[in-house]
Amino acid sequence: MKKSVLSLSVVAVLLVACSRATPPEEPVRAVKVITVGGGALSSRHEYAGEVRARVESRLGFRVGGKIIKRQAELGQRVRAGQVLAELDPQDYRLAADAARAQLAAAAANRNLAAADYRRYKELKDQNFISGAELERRDATFRAAQAQFEQAQSQLAVQGNQAGYAVLTADVSGVVTAIDAEPGQVVAAGVSVVRIAADGVRDVVFSVPEDKVAAIKLGAPVTMRAWAQVADLPGKVREVAASSDPVTRTYPVKVSIDAREPPPLGATVNVVLEGAGLGGVPVIKLPTSALRQDGQATAVWVLDKASMTVRSQVIQIATADGNEAVVAAGLQPGMLVVGAGVHVLSPGQKVTIYQSKVQGVQNLRPLAATDSIANSVPVPVASAASAASAK
């Protein structure tokens, strides 16, 4: 009886042991790797600019008054001398009439003083008057002559004032803005119409403070308007000495070397090409490959012999867009994990990820300068894949 009970206990223990499932093995992750290589630090920067006339004038009346007529319209092409707007000229006409009357009075006084001087000179020649009396008549004549010349100048000024009540275009061009309307009272010098002069065009764009020092006068620039296909060559013509008080950026002007430049106001993509970091090769990695290891920056380096990863501390010199420039810690030829670095651990076994498009073809190692913008995130092997492998 005891033997049968003991046999049943052994069988029960064996059954319980067999019923326990074997724990699944940790899945092997597939990682996208980057082959470290040297390259030049690119200083290629792109900005959005606007086509503007090199000469753009804000035209206003040289005298104040009420606008009674505006002939210019937004977008209208005007020629030099064409009337753009007019002020109420009544007050200036009255002032010109008053100046004309003053001139007539001054002319009469001058003529009278001149006649008196001639008569007194004849009397002096006959010794009927003293020399002092003749000098007084001469002084009177000179004063009348000066008043006459003053009245002439005043009439010319008032005539000009009346003429300034008509605003005309200084140059031929296109009306780009209207700043005042009929019925509005404006002061002298206030902008009424803005005109972009015909001729040379510029592309104007803004550069942040940390990039403006790298832009040199005369540097070549490649531009492309959004509405055009062909590239436009140009050169940096002007770099502002001070920043914009609102945006804190520096305006830069580029001259367009083209017979048919884009239209005014067109948006242009400006590309500034520069040299590398003194021509010295540098190692660049995408920022997705970086991770924090305590207080240091590190990457995962793949040991191809054991297919395991280890942490490698690196030093970052600077950033170039979405890439980091490595100052120390890596050598050309190393394999670095390019994405999904936060799910790995030291010594973990991995496989090199191959996309479905590649199929059975060998994976071309990515250079450190390759972009990962179109890469697929690091896939994680599922339990179903592990089960199917069994």
XYZ file of C-alpha atoms in Angstrom:
390
model
C 0.000 0.000 0.000
C 2.802 2.354 0.916
C 4.563 1.576 -2.356
C 1.483 2.443 -4.367
C 1.066 5.764 -2.518
C 4.718 6.607 -3.093
C 4.415 5.761 -6.786
C 1.378 7.990 -7.134
C 3.261 10.895 -5.464
C 6.206 10.545 -7.833
C 3.883 10.458 -10.842
C 2.060 13.586 -9.604
C 5.338 15.480 -9.161
C 6.437 14.497 -12.656
C 3.124 15.608 -14.135
C 3.323 19.000 -12.397
C 6.889 19.502 -13.620
C 5.940 18.632 -17.184
C 2.949 20.995 -17.110
C 5.168 24.070 -16.441
C 5.925 25.944 -19.691
C 9.523 26.710 -20.555
C 10.099 30.506 -20.240
C 10.517 32.103 -23.723
C 13.920 33.320 -24.719
C 14.481 37.069 -24.936
C 13.775 38.155 -28.532
C 16.707 39.330 -30.619
C 16.112 42.899 -31.706
C 16.816 44.066 -35.223
C 18.674 47.375 -35.319
C 19.542 49.827 -38.056
C 23.269 50.466 -38.065
C 25.389 53.285 -39.440
C 28.951 52.863 -40.607
C 31.032 55.677 -39.167
C 32.844 57.647 -41.853
C 34.527 61.029 -42.243
C 32.959 63.919 -44.099
C 33.098 67.686 -44.340
C 30.996 69.752 -41.994
C 28.366 71.243 -44.266
C 27.504 74.899 -43.910
C 24.625 74.724 -46.373
C 21.722 76.791 -45.132
C 18.371 77.561 -46.706
C 16.231 80.624 -46.147
C 12.942 81.943 -47.498
C 13.321 85.314 -49.187
C 11.151 87.825 -51.007
C 11.818 89.553 -54.323
C 11.936 93.321 -53.957
C 12.990 96.253 -56.080
C 16.434 97.555 -55.308
C 14.950 101.065 -55.205
C 11.561 101.438 -53.505
C 10.383 104.990 -52.841
C 7.831 106.229 -50.332
C 6.382 109.262 -52.071
C 4.651 112.027 -50.141
C 3.657 115.650 -50.580
C 6.258 118.280 -49.798
C 3.517 120.374 -48.193
C 0.630 119.511 -45.921
C -3.028 119.590 -46.815
C -6.192 117.650 -47.610
C -6.070 115.029 -50.337
C -8.832 115.667 -52.868
C -7.846 113.184 -55.559
C -5.757 110.020 -55.904
C -5.077 108.696 -59.397
C -2.688 105.865 -58.463
C -3.999 102.354 -57.774
C -2.329 99.394 -56.131
C -0.374 97.344 -58.669
C -0.633 100.040 -61.332
C 2.386 100.656 -63.546
C 3.276 104.343 -63.657
C 5.789 106.380 -65.628
C 8.059 109.163 -64.439
C 6.153 112.451 -64.115
C 2.715 110.838 -63.933
C 0.307 112.460 -61.444
C -0.410 110.204 -58.475
C -2.441 112.395 -56.079
C -3.485 116.013 -55.485
C -4.049 118.253 -52.475
C -6.613 121.042 -52.161
C -4.664 123.909 -53.816
C -6.917 126.809 -52.751
C -4.796 128.070 -49.859
C -1.602 127.814 -51.878
C -3.159 129.709 -54.788
C -4.247 132.509 -52.469
C -0.763 132.643 -50.958
C 0.735 132.855 -54.445
C -1.648 135.695 -55.349
C -0.661 137.562 -52.186
C 3.017 137.128 -53.002
C 2.378 138.387 -56.514
C 0.691 141.519 -55.136
C 3.596 142.117 -52.765
C 5.967 141.857 -55.693
C 3.997 144.486 -57.599
C 4.093 146.838 -54.604
C 7.817 146.295 -54.165
C 8.386 147.000 -57.848
C 6.476 150.290 -57.584
C 8.497 151.376 -54.542
C 11.720 150.467 -56.289
C 10.787 152.445 -59.394
C 9.858 155.456 -57.278
C 13.099 155.273 -55.325
C 15.063 154.961 -58.557
C 13.370 158.064 -60.023
C 14.042 160.063 -56.850
C 17.663 159.033 -56.897
C 18.080 160.199 -60.505
C 16.510 163.601 -59.768
C 18.575 164.159 -56.653
C 21.702 163.188 -58.534
C 21.001 165.900 -61.118
C 20.462 168.426 -58.320
C 23.707 167.398 -56.715
C 25.521 167.881 -60.003
C 24.188 171.465 -59.994
C 25.185 171.876 -56.312
C 21.600 172.503 -55.217
C 21.739 169.775 -52.543
C 24.375 168.339 -50.298
C 26.118 165.042 -50.790
C 24.480 163.634 -47.638
C 21.024 164.086 -49.110
C 22.052 162.203 -52.249
C 23.389 159.375 -50.101
C 20.031 159.110 -48.300
C 18.223 158.802 -51.624
C 20.708 156.176 -52.745
C 20.097 154.166 -49.556
C 16.343 154.417 -50.088
C 16.728 153.085 -53.602
C 18.905 150.172 -52.471
C 16.382 149.224 -49.769
C 13.549 149.287 -52.299
C 15.605 147.103 -54.636
C 16.199 144.576 -51.844
C 12.486 144.478 -50.991
C 11.717 143.887 -54.644
C 14.123 140.928 -54.808
C 12.656 139.543 -51.568
C 9.153 139.744 -53.027
C 10.382 137.943 -56.128
C 11.772 135.096 -54.026
C 8.597 134.925 -51.950
C 6.498 134.638 -55.093
C 8.731 131.823 -56.355
C 8.372 129.988 -53.029
C 4.597 130.329 -53.052
C 4.509 129.169 -56.641
C 6.502 126.098 -55.693
C 4.180 125.457 -52.749
C 1.220 125.469 -55.094
C 3.049 123.077 -57.413
C 3.855 120.757 -54.514
C 0.131 120.181 -54.051
C 0.393 117.763 -56.987
C 2.258 114.492 -56.292
C 4.039 112.984 -59.300
C 6.132 109.854 -59.766
C 9.886 110.403 -59.714
C 10.666 107.185 -61.605
C 8.842 104.599 -63.664
C 7.740 101.558 -61.727
C 4.898 99.716 -60.019
C 2.715 100.983 -57.179
C 3.286 98.580 -54.297
C 1.291 100.279 -51.527
C -1.250 103.044 -50.907
C -0.795 104.781 -47.547
C -3.380 107.591 -47.763
C -6.851 108.083 -49.209
C -8.816 111.084 -50.558
C -10.286 113.220 -47.777
C -7.379 112.516 -45.465
C -5.338 115.452 -44.159
C -1.634 114.670 -44.314
C 1.447 116.501 -43.147
C 4.436 117.241 -45.322
C 6.584 114.170 -45.916
C 3.969 111.574 -44.907
C 4.016 108.571 -47.244
C 1.075 108.492 -49.638
C 2.172 106.067 -52.379
C 4.991 103.522 -52.529
C 6.616 102.752 -55.869
C 9.041 99.957 -56.746
C 11.303 101.365 -59.419
C 11.902 99.412 -62.600
C 15.340 97.875 -62.953
C 17.453 95.614 -60.776
C 15.739 93.253 -58.356
C 16.995 91.969 -54.998
C 16.032 89.021 -52.837
C 15.723 90.000 -49.180
C 15.767 87.444 -46.359
C 16.536 87.391 -42.637
C 19.392 85.511 -40.981
C 19.602 84.606 -37.260
C 22.344 86.095 -35.141
C 24.410 82.900 -34.922
C 24.590 82.551 -38.733
C 25.177 86.122 -39.901
C 28.937 86.065 -39.248
C 29.375 83.313 -41.851
C 27.761 85.373 -44.636
C 30.286 87.361 -46.633
C 29.724 90.095 -49.196
C 29.995 88.748 -52.722
C 29.367 85.140 -51.658
C 27.615 83.087 -54.379
C 23.987 82.198 -53.770
C 21.619 79.785 -55.489
C 17.947 80.746 -55.567
C 14.760 79.215 -56.866
C 11.363 80.858 -57.017
C 8.432 78.697 -55.982
C 6.729 79.381 -59.296
C 9.819 78.549 -61.381
C 11.854 75.420 -62.032
C 15.257 76.775 -63.015
C 17.752 77.973 -60.409
C 18.772 81.620 -60.317
C 22.359 82.651 -59.549
C 23.087 85.602 -57.320
C 25.560 87.231 -54.964
C 25.290 88.662 -51.478
C 25.095 92.427 -51.969
C 24.370 93.750 -48.502
C 24.397 92.451 -44.924
C 22.730 94.640 -42.313
C 25.053 96.016 -39.648
C 22.365 95.841 -36.955
C 19.526 93.450 -36.264
C 15.838 94.104 -36.668
C 14.532 95.455 -33.325
C 11.478 93.177 -33.424
C 12.693 89.866 -34.886
C 16.343 90.210 -33.773
C 17.446 88.902 -37.166
C 19.747 90.481 -39.733
C 18.327 91.417 -43.166
C 20.474 90.254 -46.090
C 20.085 91.414 -49.695
C 21.113 89.294 -52.677
C 21.339 90.636 -56.214
C 19.655 88.516 -58.894
C 21.815 87.821 -61.940
C 18.992 87.068 -64.376
C 17.497 88.803 -67.387
C 13.983 87.846 -66.328
C 13.868 87.941 -62.528
C 10.838 86.653 -60.605
C 7.987 89.122 -60.112
C 7.917 91.508 -57.196
C 6.808 89.880 -53.959
C 7.568 86.342 -55.157
C 8.831 83.897 -52.534
C 12.306 82.563 -53.276
C 14.215 79.719 -51.650
C 17.761 80.960 -50.965
C 20.582 78.427 -50.561
C 23.921 79.555 -49.153
C 26.752 77.139 -49.805
C 29.862 77.326 -47.637
C 33.062 75.422 -47.053
C 33.534 72.685 -44.534
C 35.250 72.977 -41.156
C 38.567 74.130 -42.546
C 38.571 71.184 -44.952
C 39.167 68.748 -42.048
C 37.088 65.525 -42.195
C 34.688 65.139 -39.295
C 32.468 62.344 -38.025
C 28.754 63.046 -38.088
C 25.919 61.035 -36.583
C 22.160 61.569 -36.615
C 20.837 62.863 -33.334
C 18.638 59.754 -33.056
C 21.801 57.702 -32.415
C 22.707 59.669 -29.278
C 21.781 58.740 -25.726
C 22.630 59.937 -22.257
C 24.917 57.727 -20.162
C 24.932 59.468 -16.807
C 26.456 62.898 -17.395
C 28.032 61.877 -20.709
C 26.753 61.388 -24.240
C 27.077 57.864 -25.608
C 26.135 55.644 -28.536
C 25.649 51.909 -28.989
C 28.506 50.300 -30.929
C 27.866 46.920 -32.576
C 30.452 44.140 -32.235
C 29.936 42.256 -35.472
C 31.780 39.157 -34.230
C 29.457 38.545 -31.280
C 26.513 40.578 -32.645
C 26.176 42.371 -29.307
C 26.103 46.067 -28.471
C 28.241 48.019 -26.043
C 28.016 51.598 -24.821
C 30.621 54.029 -26.160
C 31.039 57.495 -24.621
C 31.608 60.271 -27.186
C 32.191 64.022 -27.222
C 30.009 66.327 -29.327
C 31.696 69.315 -30.992
C 28.690 71.003 -32.570
C 25.439 70.364 -34.396
C 24.855 70.597 -38.139
C 21.115 70.486 -38.718
C 19.775 67.100 -37.582
C 23.280 65.702 -37.270
C 25.836 65.962 -34.476
C 29.548 66.406 -35.116
C 31.577 63.980 -32.996
C 34.830 65.362 -31.601
C 36.128 62.165 -29.943
C 35.159 58.606 -29.065
C 34.602 57.034 -32.499
C 36.766 55.781 -35.325
C 35.854 55.396 -39.002
C 34.529 51.935 -39.748
C 32.701 51.413 -36.461
C 29.078 50.270 -36.589
C 26.759 52.512 -34.570
C 23.076 51.881 -33.856
C 21.181 54.669 -35.599
C 17.765 54.558 -33.892
C 15.876 52.954 -31.043
C 18.802 53.374 -28.693
C 16.654 53.646 -25.551
C 15.411 50.030 -25.721
C 18.859 48.405 -25.787
C 21.116 47.291 -22.941
C 24.841 46.486 -22.723
C 25.742 43.061 -24.127
C 22.343 42.573 -25.739
C 22.309 40.442 -28.872
C 20.934 42.100 -31.983
C 20.607 41.542 -35.688
C 21.104 44.040 -38.490
C 17.755 45.235 -39.775
C 16.948 44.739 -43.447
C 13.883 46.347 -44.993
C 11.387 44.348 -47.029
C 12.393 46.272 -50.135
C 15.899 44.859 -49.890
C 14.626 41.291 -49.599
C 17.469 38.824 -49.755
C 19.943 41.423 -51.002
C 22.744 42.446 -48.736
C 22.186 45.578 -46.698
C 24.381 48.451 -47.770
C 25.883 50.005 -44.629
C 24.834 53.597 -44.230
C 27.483 56.247 -44.132
C 27.581 58.671 -41.249
C 26.534 61.427 -43.604
C 23.434 59.559 -44.874
C 20.098 60.967 -43.818
C 17.779 58.841 -41.697
C 14.705 60.898 -42.441
C 13.257 58.071 -44.563
C 14.467 55.211 -42.396
C 12.112 52.786 -40.643
C 12.115 52.847 -36.815
C 13.849 49.954 -35.061
C 11.461 46.954 -35.122
C 10.982 44.790 -32.055
C 10.724 41.032 -32.621
C 7.344 39.853 -31.409
C 6.513 36.778 -29.389
C 4.663 35.424 -32.406
C 7.878 35.595 -34.444
C 9.707 33.737 -31.707
C 6.997 31.108 -31.614
C 7.074 30.647 -35.388
C 10.862 30.285 -35.231
C 10.399 27.350 -32.880
